[in-house]
mmCIF file of C-alpha atoms in Angstrom:
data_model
loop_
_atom_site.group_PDB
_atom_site.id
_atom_site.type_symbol
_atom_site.label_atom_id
_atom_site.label_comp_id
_atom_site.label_asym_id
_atom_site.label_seq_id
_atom_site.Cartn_x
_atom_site.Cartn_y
_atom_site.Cartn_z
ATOM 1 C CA UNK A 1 53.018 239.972 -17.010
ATOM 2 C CA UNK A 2 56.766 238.299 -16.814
ATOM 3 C CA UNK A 3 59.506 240.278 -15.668
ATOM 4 C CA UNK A 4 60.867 239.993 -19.031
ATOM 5 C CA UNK A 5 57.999 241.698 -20.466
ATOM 6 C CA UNK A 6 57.754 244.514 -17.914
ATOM 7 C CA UNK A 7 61.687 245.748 -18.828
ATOM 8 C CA UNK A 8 60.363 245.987 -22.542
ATOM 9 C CA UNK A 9 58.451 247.898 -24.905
ATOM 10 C CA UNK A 10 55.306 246.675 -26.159
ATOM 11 C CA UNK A 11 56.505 246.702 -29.914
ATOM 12 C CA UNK A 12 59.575 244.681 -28.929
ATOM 13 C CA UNK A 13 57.552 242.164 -26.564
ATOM 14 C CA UNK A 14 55.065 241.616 -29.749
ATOM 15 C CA UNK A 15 58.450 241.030 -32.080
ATOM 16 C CA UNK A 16 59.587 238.070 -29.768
ATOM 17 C CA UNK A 17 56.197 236.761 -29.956
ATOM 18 C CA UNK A 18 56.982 235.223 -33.993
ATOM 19 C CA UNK A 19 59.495 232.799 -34.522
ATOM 20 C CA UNK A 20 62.730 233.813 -35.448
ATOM 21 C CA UNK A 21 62.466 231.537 -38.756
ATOM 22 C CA UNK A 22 59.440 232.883 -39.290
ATOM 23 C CA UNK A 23 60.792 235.352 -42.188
ATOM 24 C CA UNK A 24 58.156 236.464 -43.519
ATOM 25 C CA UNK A 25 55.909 237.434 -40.982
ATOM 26 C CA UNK A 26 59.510 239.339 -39.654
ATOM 27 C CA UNK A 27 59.029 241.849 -42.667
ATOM 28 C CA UNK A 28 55.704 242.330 -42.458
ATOM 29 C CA UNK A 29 55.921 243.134 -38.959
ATOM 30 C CA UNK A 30 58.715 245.604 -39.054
ATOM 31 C CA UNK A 31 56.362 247.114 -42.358
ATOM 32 C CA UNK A 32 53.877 247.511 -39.990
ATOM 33 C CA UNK A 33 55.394 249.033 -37.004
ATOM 34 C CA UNK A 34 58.292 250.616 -38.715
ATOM 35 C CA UNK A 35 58.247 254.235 -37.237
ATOM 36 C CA UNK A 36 57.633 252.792 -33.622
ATOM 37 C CA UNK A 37 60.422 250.755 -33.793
ATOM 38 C CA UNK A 38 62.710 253.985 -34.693
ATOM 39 C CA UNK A 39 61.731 254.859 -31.257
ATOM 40 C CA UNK A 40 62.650 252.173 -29.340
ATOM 41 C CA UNK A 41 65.384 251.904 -27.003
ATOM 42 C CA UNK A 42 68.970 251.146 -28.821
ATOM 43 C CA UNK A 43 69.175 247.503 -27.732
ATOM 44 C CA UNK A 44 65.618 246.601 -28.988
ATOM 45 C CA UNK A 45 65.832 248.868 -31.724
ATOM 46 C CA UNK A 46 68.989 247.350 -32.618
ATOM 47 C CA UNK A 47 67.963 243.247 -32.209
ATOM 48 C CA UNK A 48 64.876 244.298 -34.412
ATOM 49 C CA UNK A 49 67.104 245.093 -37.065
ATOM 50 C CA UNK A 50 69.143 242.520 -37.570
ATOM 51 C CA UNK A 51 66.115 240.364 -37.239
ATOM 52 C CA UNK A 52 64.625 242.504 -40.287
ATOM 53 C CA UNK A 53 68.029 242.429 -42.407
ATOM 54 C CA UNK A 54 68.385 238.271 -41.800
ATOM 55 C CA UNK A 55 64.575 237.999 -42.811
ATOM 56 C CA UNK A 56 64.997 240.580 -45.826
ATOM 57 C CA UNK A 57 68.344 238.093 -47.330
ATOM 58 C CA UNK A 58 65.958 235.021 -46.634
ATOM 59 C CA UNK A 59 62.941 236.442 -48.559
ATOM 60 C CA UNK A 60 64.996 237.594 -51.647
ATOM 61 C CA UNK A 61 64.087 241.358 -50.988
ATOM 62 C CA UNK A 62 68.122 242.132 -51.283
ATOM 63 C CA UNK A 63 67.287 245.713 -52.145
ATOM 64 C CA UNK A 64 65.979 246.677 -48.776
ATOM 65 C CA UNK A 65 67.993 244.699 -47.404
ATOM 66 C CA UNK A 66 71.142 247.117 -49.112
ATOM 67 C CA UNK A 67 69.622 250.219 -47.496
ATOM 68 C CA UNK A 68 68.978 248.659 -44.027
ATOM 69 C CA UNK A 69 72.386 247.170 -43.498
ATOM 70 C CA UNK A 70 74.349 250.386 -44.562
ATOM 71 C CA UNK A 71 71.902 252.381 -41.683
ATOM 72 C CA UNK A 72 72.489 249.279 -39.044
ATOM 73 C CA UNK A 73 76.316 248.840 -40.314
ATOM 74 C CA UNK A 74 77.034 252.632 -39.440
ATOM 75 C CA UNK A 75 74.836 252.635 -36.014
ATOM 76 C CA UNK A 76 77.835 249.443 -35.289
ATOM 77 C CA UNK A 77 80.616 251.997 -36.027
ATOM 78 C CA UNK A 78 78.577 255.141 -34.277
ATOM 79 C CA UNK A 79 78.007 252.518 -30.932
ATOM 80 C CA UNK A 80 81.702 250.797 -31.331
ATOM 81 C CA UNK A 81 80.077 247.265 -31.330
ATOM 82 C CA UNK A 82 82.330 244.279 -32.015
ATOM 83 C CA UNK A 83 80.797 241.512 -31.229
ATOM 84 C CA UNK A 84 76.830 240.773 -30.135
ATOM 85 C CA UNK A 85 75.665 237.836 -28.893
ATOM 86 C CA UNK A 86 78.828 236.304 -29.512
ATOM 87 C CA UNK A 87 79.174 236.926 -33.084
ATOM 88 C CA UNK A 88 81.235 239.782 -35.078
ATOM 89 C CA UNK A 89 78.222 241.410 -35.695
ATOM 90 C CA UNK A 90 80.304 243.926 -38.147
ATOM 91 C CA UNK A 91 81.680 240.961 -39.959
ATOM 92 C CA UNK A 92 77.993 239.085 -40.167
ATOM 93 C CA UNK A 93 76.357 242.095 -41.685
ATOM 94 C CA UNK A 94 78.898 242.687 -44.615
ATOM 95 C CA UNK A 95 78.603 239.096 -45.632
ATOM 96 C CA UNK A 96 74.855 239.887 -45.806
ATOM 97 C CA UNK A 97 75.180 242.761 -47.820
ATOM 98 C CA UNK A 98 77.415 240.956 -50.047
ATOM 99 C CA UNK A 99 75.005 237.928 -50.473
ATOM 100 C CA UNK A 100 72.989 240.278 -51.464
ATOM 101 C CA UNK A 101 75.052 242.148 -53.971
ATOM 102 C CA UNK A 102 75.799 238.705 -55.273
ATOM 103 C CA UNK A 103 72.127 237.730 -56.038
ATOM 104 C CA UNK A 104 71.381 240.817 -57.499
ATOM 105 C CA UNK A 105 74.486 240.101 -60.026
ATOM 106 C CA UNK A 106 76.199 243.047 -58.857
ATOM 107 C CA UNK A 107 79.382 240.481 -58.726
ATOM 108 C CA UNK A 108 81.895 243.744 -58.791
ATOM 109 C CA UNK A 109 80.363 245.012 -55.283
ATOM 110 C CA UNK A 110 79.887 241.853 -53.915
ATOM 111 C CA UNK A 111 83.840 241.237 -53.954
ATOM 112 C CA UNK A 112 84.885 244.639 -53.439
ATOM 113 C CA UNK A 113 83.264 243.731 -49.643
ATOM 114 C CA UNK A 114 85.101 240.581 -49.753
ATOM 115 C CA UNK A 115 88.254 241.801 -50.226
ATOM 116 C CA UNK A 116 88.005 243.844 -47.495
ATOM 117 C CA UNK A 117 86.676 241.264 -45.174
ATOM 118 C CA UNK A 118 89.955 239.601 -46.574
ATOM 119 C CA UNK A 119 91.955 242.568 -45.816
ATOM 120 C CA UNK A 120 90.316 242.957 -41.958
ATOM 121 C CA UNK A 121 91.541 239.097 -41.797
ATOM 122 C CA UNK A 122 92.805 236.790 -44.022
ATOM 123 C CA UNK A 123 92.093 233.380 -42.523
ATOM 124 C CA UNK A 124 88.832 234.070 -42.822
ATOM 125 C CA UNK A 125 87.251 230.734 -45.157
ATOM 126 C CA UNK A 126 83.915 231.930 -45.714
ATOM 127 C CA UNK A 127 84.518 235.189 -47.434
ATOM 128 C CA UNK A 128 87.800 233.638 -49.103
ATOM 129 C CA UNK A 129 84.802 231.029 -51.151
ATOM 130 C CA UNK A 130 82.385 233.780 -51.339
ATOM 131 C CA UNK A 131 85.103 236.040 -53.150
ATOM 132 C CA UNK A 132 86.290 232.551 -55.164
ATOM 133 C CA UNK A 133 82.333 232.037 -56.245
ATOM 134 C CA UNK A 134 81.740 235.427 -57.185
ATOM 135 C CA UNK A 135 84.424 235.607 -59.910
ATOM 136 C CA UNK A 136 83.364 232.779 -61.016
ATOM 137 C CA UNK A 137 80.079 234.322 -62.114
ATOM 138 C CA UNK A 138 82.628 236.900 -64.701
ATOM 139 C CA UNK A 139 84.357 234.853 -66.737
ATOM 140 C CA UNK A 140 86.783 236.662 -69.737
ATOM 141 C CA UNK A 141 86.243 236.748 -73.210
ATOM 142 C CA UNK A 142 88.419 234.157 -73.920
ATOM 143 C CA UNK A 143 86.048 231.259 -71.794
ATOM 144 C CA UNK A 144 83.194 232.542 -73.518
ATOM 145 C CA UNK A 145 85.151 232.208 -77.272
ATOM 146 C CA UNK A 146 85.975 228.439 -75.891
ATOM 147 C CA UNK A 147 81.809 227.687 -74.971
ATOM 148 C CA UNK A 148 81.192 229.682 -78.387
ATOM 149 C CA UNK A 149 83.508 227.138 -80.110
ATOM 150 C CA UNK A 150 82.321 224.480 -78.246
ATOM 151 C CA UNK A 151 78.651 224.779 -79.389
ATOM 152 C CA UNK A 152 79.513 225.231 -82.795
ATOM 153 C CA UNK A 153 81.486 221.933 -82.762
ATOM 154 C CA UNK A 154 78.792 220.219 -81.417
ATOM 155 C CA UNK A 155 76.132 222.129 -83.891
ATOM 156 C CA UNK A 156 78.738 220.699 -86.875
ATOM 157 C CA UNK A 157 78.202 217.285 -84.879
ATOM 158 C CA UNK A 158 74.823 217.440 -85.105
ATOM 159 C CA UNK A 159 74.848 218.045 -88.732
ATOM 160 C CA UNK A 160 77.093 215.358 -89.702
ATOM 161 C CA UNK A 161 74.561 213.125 -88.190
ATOM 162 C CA UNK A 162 72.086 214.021 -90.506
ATOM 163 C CA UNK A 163 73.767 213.428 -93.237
ATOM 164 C CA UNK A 164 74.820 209.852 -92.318
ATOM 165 C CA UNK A 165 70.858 209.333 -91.515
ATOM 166 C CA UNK A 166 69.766 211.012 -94.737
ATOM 167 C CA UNK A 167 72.831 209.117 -96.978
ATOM 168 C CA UNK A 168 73.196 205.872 -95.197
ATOM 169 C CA UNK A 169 69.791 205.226 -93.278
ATOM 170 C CA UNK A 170 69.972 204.164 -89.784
ATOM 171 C CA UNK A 171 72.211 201.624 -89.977
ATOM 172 C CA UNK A 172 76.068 201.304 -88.945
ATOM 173 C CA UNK A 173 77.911 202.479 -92.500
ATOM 174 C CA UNK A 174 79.973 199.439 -93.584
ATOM 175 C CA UNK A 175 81.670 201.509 -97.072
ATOM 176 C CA UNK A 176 85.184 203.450 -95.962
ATOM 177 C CA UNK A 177 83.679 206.245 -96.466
ATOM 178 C CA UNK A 178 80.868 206.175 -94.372
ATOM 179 C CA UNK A 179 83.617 204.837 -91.558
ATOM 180 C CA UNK A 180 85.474 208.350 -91.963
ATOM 181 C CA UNK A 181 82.830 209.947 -91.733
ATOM 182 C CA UNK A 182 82.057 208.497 -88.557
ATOM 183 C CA UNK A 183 85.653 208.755 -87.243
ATOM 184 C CA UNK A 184 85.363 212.731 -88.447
ATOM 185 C CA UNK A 185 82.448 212.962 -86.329
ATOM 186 C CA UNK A 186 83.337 211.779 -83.093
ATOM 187 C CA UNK A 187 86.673 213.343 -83.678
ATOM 188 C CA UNK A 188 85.109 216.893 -83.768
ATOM 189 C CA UNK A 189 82.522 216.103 -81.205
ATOM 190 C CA UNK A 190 85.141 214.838 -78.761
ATOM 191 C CA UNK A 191 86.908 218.390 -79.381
ATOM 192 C CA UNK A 192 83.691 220.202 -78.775
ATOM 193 C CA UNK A 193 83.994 218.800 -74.858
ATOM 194 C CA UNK A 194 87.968 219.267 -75.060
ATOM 195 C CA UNK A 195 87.921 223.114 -75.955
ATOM 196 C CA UNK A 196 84.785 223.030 -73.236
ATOM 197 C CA UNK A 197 86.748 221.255 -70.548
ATOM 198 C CA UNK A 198 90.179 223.581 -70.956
ATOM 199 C CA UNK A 199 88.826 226.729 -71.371
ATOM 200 C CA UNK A 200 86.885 226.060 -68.099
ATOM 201 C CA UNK A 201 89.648 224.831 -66.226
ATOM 202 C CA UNK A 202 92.264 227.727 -67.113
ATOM 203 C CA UNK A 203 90.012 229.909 -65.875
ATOM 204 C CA UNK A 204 88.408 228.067 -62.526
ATOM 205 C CA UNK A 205 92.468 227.481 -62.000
ATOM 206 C CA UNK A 206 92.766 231.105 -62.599
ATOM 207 C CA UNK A 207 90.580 232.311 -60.091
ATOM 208 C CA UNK A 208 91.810 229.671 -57.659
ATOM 209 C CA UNK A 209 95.296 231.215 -58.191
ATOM 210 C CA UNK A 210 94.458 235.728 -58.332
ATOM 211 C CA UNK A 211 92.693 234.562 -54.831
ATOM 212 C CA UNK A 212 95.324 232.700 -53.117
ATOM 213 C CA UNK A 213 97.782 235.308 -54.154
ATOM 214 C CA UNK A 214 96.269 237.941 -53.068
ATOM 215 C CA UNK A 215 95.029 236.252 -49.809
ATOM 216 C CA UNK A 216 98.747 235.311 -49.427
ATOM 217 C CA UNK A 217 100.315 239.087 -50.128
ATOM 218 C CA UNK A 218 97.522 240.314 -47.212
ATOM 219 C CA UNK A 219 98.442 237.423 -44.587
ATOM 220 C CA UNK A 220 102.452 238.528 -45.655
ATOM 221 C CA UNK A 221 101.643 242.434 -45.094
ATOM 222 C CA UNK A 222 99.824 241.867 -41.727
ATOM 223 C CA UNK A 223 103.239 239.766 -40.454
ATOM 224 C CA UNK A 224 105.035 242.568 -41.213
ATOM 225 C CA UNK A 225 103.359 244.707 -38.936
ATOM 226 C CA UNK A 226 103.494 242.588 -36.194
ATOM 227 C CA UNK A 227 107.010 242.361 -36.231
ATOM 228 C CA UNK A 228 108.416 244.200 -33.591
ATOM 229 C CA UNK A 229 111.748 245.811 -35.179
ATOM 230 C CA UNK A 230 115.312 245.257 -33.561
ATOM 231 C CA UNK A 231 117.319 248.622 -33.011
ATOM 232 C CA UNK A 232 121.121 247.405 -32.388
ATOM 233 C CA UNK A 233 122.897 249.179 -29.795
ATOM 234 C CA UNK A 234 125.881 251.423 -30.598
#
């Protein structure tokens, strides 16, 4: 037996044994040897579990993975742990429970974690998109009147082709009439993409802007505290 082995419990030793890509056989084993791994020491206990929660995002099984990373999210807080294995472990963990709020189209929770991630530090890129990706998901009322309009433009499209096939045949119309109609159609159809296109891009520009505000108005509130204040002498 290595020395490695012979500082560990048997449970953990067998856990090192899979590959950590290995996601589902990850599950499976924690299913299996769940209440021996409550027992182990803090430190295996601990690398078992955020072995489980990775595994749980990667296999789609975001409800578990919910109730897991709350239990492992306050042991961080109980054991005052920053960073592990050179990663802020407290960071790492919301972003998974927020990927998995977001594929369970719980949008709402998913950037209420954001913004505080936001909050804890505003530079930070990856929940900034996350946050930008998730609203995306919610668009108003008015972007879904614009794709509602849109379809039925195209619909009336669709419809004015028929009747140039069932009044003119499949040839190009040659009368002036059959010309505006033509005209007409691509007109409207042409309008379809146009109320498409700007209703889209009002709100994508939307989102782009709420974020960067309120990114900006956290990054101004956090200089503010760092400034030291000047008392003038009397």
């Amino acid at each position: 037996m290595s020395d490695f082995a012979s500082l560990h419990s048997n449970t953990y030793n067998d856990f090192k044994e899979i590959d950590i890509h290995a996601y589902q056989l990850i599950v499976d084993f924690y299913a299996m040897h769940e209440k021996d791994i409550q027992r182990l020491k803090f430190h295996e206990y601990f690398e078992l579990h955020l072995a489980y929660i990775e595994a749980l995002l990667e296999t789609g099984l975001y409800q578990n993975l919910l109730k897991t990373c709350d239990e492992t999210i306050e042991a961080v807080i109980q054991n005052n742990i920053q960073y592990y294995q050179g990663e802020d472990i407290y960071r790492k963990l919301l972003l998974q429970k927020s990927a998995a709020h977001y594929n369970l189209l719980e949008y709402h929770n998913a950037e209420f974690i954001l913004k505080e991630l936001i909050k804890i530090n505003p530079k930070d890129g990856h929940a900034i998109r996350s946050f930008r990706k998730s609203q995306l998901h919610r668009p108003p009322d008015y972007v879904q009147n614009t794709r509602n309009l849109g379809l039925l433009l195209f619909l009336f499209t669709a419809m004015v082709i028929c009747f140039e096939m069932a009044y003119f045949g499949l040839g190009k119309p040659q009368i002036e009439m059959g010309m505006m109609i033509e005209i007409s159609r691509n007109i409207v159809f042409l309008s379809g993409w146009l109320v498409l296109i700007i209703g889209d891009v009002i709100f994508r520009w939307n989102v782009f802007k709420t974020t960067s505000s309120f990114v900006k108005t956290i990054q101004l509130q956090k200089n503010k505290k760092l400034k030291v204040p000047v008392f003038s002498k009397k």
